[in-house]
Short mmCIF file of C-alpha atoms and ligand atoms in Angstrom, two decimals:
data_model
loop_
_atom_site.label_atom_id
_atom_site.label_comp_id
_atom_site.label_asym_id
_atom_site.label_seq_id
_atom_site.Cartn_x
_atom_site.Cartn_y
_atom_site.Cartn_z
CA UNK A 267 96.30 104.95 89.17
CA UNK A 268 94.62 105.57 85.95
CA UNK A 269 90.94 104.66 85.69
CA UNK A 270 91.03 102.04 82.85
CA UNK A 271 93.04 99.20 81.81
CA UNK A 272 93.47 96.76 79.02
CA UNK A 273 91.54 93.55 78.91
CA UNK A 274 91.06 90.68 76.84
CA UNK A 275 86.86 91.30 75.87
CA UNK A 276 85.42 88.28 74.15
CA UNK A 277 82.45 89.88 72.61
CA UNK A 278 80.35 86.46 71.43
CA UNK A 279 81.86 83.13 70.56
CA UNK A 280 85.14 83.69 68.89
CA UNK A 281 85.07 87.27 68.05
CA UNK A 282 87.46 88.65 70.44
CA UNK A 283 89.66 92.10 71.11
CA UNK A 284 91.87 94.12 73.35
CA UNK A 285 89.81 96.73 74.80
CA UNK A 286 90.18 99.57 76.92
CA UNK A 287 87.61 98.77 79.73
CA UNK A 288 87.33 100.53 83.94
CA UNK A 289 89.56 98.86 86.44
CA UNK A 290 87.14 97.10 88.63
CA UNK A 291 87.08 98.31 92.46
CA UNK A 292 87.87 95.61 94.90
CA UNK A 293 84.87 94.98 97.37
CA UNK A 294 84.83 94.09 100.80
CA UNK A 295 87.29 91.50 101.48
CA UNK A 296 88.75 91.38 98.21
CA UNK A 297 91.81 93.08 96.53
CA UNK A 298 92.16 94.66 93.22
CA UNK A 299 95.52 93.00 91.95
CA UNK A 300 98.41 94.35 88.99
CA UNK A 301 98.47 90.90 86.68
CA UNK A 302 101.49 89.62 85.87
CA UNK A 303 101.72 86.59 83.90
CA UNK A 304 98.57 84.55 82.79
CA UNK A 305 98.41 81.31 81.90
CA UNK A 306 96.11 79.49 78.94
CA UNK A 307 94.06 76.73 79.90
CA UNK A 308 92.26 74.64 78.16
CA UNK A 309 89.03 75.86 79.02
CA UNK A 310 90.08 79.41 78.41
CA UNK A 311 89.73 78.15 74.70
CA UNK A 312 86.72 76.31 74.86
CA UNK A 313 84.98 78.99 76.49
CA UNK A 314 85.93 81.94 73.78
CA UNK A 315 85.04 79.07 71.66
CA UNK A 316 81.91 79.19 73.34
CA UNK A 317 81.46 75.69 74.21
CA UNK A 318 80.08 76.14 77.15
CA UNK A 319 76.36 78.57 76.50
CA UNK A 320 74.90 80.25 79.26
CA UNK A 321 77.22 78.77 81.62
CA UNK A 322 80.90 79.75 81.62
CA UNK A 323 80.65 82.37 80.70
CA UNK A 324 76.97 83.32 81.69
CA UNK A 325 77.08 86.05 78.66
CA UNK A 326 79.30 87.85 76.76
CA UNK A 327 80.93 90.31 76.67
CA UNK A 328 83.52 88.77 78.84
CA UNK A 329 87.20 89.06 80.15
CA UNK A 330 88.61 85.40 80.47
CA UNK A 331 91.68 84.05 82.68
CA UNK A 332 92.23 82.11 86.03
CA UNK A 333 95.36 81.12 86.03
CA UNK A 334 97.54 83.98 87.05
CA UNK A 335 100.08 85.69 89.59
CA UNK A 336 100.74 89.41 90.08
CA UNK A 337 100.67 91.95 92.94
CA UNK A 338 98.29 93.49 94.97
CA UNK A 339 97.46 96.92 93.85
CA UNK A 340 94.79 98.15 96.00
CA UNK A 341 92.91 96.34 99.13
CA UNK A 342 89.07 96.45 99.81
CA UNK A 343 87.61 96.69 102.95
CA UNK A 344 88.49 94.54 105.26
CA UNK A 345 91.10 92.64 103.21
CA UNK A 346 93.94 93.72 105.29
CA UNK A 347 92.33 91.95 108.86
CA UNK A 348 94.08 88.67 106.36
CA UNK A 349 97.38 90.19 106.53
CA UNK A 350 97.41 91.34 103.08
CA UNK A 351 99.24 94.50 101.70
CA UNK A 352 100.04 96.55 99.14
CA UNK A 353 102.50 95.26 97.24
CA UNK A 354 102.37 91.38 98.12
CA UNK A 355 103.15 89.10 95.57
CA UNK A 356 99.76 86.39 94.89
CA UNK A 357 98.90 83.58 92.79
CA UNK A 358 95.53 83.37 92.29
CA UNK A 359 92.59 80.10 91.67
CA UNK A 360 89.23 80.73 90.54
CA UNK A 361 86.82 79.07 93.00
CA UNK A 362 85.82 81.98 95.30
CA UNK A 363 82.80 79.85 97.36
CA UNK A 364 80.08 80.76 100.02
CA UNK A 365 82.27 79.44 102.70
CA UNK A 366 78.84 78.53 104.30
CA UNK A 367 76.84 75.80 102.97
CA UNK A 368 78.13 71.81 103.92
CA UNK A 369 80.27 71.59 101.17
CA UNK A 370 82.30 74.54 102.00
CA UNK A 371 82.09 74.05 105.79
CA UNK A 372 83.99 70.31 105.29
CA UNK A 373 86.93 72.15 102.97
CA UNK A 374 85.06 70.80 99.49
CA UNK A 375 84.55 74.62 98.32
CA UNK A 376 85.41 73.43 94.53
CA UNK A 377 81.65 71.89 95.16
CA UNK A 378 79.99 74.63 96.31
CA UNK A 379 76.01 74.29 96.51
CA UNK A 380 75.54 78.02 96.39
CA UNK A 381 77.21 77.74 92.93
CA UNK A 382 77.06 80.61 90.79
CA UNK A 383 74.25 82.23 92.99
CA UNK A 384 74.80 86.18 92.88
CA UNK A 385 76.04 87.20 96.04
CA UNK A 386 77.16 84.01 97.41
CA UNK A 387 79.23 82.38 94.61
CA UNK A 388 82.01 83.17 92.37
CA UNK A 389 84.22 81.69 89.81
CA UNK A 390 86.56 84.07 88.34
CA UNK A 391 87.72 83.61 84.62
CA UNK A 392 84.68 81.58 84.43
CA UNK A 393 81.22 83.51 85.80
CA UNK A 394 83.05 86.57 86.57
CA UNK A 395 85.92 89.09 85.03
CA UNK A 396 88.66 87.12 85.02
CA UNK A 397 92.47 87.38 84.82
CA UNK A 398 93.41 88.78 81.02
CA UNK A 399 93.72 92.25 82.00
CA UNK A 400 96.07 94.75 83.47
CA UNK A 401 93.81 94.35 86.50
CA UNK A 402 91.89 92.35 88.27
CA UNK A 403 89.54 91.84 91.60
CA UNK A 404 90.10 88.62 93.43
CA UNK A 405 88.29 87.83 97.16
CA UNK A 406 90.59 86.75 99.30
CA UNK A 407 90.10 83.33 99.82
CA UNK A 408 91.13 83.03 96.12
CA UNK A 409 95.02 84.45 96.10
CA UNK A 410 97.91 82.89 98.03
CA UNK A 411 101.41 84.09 98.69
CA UNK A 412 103.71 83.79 96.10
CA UNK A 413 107.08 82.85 97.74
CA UNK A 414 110.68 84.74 96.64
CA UNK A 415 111.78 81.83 94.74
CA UNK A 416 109.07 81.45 92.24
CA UNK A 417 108.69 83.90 89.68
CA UNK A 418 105.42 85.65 88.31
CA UNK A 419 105.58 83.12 85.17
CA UNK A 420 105.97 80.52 87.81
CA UNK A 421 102.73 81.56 89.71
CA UNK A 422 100.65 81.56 86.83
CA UNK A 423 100.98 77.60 86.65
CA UNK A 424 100.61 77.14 90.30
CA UNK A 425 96.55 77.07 89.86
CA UNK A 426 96.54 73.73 87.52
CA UNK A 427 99.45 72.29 89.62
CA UNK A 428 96.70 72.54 92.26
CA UNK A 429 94.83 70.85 90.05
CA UNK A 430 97.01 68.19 89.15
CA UNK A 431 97.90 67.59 92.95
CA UNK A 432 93.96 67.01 93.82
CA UNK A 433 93.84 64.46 90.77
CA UNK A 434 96.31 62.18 92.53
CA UNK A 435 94.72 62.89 96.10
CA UNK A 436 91.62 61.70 94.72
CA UNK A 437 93.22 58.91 92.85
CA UNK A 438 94.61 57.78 96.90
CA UNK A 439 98.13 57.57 95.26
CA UNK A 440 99.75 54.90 97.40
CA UNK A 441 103.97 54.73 98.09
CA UNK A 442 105.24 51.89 95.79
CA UNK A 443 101.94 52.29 93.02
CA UNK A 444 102.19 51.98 89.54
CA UNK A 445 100.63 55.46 88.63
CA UNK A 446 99.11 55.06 84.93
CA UNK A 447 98.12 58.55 83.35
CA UNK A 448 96.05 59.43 80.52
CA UNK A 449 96.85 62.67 78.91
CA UNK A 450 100.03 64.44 78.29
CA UNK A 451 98.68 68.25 78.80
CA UNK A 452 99.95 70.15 81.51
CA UNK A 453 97.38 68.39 83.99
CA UNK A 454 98.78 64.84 83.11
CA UNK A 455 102.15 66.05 83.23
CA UNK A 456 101.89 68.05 86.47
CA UNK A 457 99.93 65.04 87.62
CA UNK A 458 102.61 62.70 87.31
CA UNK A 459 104.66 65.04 89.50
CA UNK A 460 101.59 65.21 91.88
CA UNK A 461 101.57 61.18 91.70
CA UNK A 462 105.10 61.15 92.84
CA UNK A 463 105.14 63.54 94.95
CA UNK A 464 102.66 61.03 96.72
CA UNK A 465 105.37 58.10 96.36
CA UNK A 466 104.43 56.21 93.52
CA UNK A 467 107.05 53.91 92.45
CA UNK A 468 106.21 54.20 88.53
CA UNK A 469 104.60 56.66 86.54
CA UNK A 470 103.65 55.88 83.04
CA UNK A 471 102.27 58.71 80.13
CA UNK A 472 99.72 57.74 77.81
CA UNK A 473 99.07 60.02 74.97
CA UNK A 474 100.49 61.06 71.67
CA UNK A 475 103.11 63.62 69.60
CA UNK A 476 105.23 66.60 71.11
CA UNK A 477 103.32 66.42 74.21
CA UNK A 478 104.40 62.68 74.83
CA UNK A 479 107.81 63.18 73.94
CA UNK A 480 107.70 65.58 76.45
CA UNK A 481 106.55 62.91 79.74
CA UNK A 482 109.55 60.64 78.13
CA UNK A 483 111.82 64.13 78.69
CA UNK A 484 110.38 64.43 82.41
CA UNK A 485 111.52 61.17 82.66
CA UNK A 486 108.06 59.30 82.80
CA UNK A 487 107.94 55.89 81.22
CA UNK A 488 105.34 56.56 78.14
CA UNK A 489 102.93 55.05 75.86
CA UNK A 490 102.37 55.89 72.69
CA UNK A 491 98.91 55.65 72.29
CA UNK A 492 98.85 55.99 68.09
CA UNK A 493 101.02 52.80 68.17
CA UNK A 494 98.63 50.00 68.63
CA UNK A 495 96.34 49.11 72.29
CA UNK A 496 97.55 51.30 74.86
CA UNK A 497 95.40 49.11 77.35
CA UNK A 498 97.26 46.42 76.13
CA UNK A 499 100.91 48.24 76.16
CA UNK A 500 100.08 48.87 79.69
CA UNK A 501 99.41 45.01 81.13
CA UNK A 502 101.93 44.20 79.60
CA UNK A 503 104.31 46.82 81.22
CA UNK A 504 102.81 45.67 84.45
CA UNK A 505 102.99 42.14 84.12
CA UNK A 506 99.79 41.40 82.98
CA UNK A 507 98.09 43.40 86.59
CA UNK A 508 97.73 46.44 85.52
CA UNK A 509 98.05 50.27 86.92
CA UNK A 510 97.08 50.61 90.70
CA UNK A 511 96.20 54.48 90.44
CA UNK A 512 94.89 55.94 85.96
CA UNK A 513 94.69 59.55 86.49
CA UNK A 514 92.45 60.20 83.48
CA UNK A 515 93.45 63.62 82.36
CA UNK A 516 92.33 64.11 78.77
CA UNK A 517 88.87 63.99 78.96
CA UNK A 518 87.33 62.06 75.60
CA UNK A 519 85.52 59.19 75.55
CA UNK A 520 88.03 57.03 74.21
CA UNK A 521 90.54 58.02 76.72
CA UNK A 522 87.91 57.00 79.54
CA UNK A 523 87.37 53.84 78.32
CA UNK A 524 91.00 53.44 78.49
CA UNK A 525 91.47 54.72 81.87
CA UNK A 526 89.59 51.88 82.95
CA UNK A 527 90.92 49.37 81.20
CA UNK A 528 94.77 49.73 82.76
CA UNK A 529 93.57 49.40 85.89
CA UNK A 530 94.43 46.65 88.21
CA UNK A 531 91.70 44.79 90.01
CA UNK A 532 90.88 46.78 93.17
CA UNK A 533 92.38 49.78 91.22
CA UNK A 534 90.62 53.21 91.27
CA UNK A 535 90.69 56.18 88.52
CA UNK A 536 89.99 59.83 88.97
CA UNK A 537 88.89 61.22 86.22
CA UNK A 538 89.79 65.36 85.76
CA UNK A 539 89.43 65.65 82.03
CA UNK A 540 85.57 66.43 81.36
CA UNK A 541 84.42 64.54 78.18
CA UNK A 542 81.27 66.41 76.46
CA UNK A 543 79.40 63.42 75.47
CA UNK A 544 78.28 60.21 77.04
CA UNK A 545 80.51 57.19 77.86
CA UNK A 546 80.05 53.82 78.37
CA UNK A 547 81.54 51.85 80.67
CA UNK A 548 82.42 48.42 81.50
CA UNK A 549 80.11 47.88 84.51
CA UNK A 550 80.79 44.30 84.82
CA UNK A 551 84.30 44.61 85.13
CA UNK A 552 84.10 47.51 87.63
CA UNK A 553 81.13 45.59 89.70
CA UNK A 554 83.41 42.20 89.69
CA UNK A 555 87.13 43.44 89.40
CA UNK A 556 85.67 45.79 92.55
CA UNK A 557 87.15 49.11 91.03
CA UNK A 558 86.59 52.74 91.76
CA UNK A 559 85.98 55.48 89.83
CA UNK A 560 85.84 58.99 91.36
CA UNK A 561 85.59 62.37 89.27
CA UNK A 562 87.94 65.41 90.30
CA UNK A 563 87.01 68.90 90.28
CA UNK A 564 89.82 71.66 89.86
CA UNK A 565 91.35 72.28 93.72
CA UNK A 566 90.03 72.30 97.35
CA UNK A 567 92.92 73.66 99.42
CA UNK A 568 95.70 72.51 97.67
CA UNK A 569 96.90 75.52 95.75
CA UNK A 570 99.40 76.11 99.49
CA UNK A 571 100.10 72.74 99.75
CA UNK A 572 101.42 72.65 95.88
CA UNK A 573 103.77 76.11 96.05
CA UNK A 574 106.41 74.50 98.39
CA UNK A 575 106.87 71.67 96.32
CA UNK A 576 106.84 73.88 93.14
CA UNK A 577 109.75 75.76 95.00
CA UNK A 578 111.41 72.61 95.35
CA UNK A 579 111.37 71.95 91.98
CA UNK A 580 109.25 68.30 92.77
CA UNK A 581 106.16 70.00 90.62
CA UNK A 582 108.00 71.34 87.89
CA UNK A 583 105.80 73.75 86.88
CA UNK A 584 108.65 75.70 84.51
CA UNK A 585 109.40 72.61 82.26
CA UNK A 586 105.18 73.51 81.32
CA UNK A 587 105.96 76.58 79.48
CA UNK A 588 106.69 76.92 75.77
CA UNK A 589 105.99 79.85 74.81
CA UNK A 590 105.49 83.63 75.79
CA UNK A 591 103.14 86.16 74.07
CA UNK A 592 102.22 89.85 75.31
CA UNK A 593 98.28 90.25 75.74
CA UNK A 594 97.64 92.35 72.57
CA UNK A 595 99.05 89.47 70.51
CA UNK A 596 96.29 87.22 72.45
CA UNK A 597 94.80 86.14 68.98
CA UNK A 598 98.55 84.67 67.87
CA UNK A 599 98.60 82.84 71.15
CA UNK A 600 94.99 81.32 71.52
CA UNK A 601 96.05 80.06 67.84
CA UNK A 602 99.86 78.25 69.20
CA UNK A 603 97.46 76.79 71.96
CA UNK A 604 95.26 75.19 69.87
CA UNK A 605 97.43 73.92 67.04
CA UNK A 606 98.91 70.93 68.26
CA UNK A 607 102.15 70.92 66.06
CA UNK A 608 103.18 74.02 67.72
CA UNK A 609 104.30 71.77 70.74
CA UNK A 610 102.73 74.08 73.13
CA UNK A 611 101.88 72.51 76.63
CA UNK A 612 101.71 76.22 78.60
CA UNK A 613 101.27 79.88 77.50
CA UNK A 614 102.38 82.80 78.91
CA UNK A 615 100.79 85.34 78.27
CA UNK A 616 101.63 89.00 79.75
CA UNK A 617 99.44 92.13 80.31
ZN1 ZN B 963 92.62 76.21 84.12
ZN1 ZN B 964 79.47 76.85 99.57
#
């Protein structure tokens, strides 16, 4: 094995390059891993945008990723006790927590209380090296077998199908709901899977352009929301009652707002999309209507649970990617991802 790899080094807000940099050396319980396919999230831009100072990432410079598959390369002490070897295939997630404190102890890792503490905390991609590189170290807790069937492009989506599957469990997606989603990005999408797969009897799109035309091609009843109230467009698509379930996955204020508006009295909405400024509410309606409102933070234990149905083709993870790039063309794909008439929903991108 040589001794350095490339990577993907964001050296302050967006200045960025392809650098030659060491392969990091897997630690106990952890495994250095050969990346495969990469996916671009959504944060992945707003952090090299740097929208995000001091936290994710802590400093620059700094290798971003977290949504990835590849193989294991090399195991750390103590890794193989798990079963792993050489050679497996592994998607990995980013939350690698203390597996101590209360949070962790009752399976909610994603809200760790020894967050970002040295030592105790991790969150690859995010507070530490992530996933754009030829290499890269992952604990264990954080990769999961990739099964024959799905490919490496495949596994690089698996992490926000986790995500989108932990949107509807917190939404307590009922058989026979009317599923209401707001947001046609790969979370929204993926989420109406997720809100499905949970046995909701109608799923309907909100959002806008090549992304929306998309839900209609998944087969989701949509809403366009440039054409006039999309509160509105949804009563009356409900009879006047409303959405039982709004998985609110585009994260603006305006979309919010919105969220809670479709909702049916007694509804609930979890909320996945993280809006950067205030919003206000309707706390009447919410008090007296007697809805709930519950946020929803990337995955806690669902990134297993979600590859079976990805194999079965019920989270269609595949139908999210657009387009393919090679990591040294990393500044052509940041710029598909964020222009919007590009049509891009996922991005491949390849070390
Ligand atoms: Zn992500
Ligand atoms: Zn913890």
């Amino acid at each position: 094995m040589p001794d350095t790899m490339q990577a993907l080094v964001v050296r302050e807000p967006s200045r960025f390059e392809i650098a030659e940099v060491p392969i990091p050396v897997p630690g106990p319980h952890e495994v250095l891993a050969r990346v495969r396919a990469v996916s671009i999230c959504g944060t992945d831009a707003h952090l090299i945008h740097g929208d995000y100072p001091g936290f994710w990432p802590p400093a620059f410079p700094f290798i971003p990723g977290h949504e990835w598959s590849g193989e294991i390369a090399a195991l750390g002490p103590g890794a193989d006790l798990y079963g792993w070897k050489v050679g497996d295939r592994v998607a990995g997630t980013s939350h690698d927590a203390c597996g101590v404190c209360q949070k962790c102890v009752e399976g909610r890792y994603n809200l760790c209380e020894n967050y970002g503490k040295q030592g105790l905390h991790r969150q690859y991609g995010h507070n530490t090296q992530g996933a754009d590189a030829t290499y890269v170290v992952h604990g264990v807790k954080c990769i999961f077998p990739l099964p024959d069937g799905l490919s490496f492009e495949d596994g690089a989506v698996v992490d926000p199908a986790s995500i989108a599957l932990h949107v509807a469990n917190r939404g307590g997606v009922q058989p026979g709901d009317t599923v209401a989603i707001t947001g046609a990005g790969a979370i929204g999408l993926l989420g109406g899977d997720a809100a499905r797969i949970r046995g909701a009897a109608r799923v309907i799109v909100v959002g806008r352009g090549h992304r929306l035309a998309k839900a209609a091609a998944l087969g989701f009843e949509t809403v366009d929301s440039t054409a006039g109230d999309p509160v509105a467009v949804v009563h009356e698509m409900t009879a006047g009652l409303g959405a039982d379930v709004v998985l609110e996955c585009a994260g603006v204020p305006e979309t919010v707002v919105w969220a809670l508006g479709m909702l049916r009295r007694g509804g609930r909405c979890a909320v996945v999309g993280i809006p950067t400024v205030g919003v206000e509410i309707a706390m009447q309606r919410l008090v007296l209507d007697e809805l709930e409102l519950v946020g929803s933070r990337a995955s806690a234990g669902e990134m297993r649970r979600v590859m079976p149905l990805v194999e079965q083709g019920r989270m269609r993870v595949r139908e999210m990617i657009t387009h393919r790039f090679a990591l040294a063309d990393y500044a052509d794909a940041l710029a598909t991802f964020n222009d919007r008439a590009s049509g891009a929903i996922k991005i491949i991108v390849t070390p």
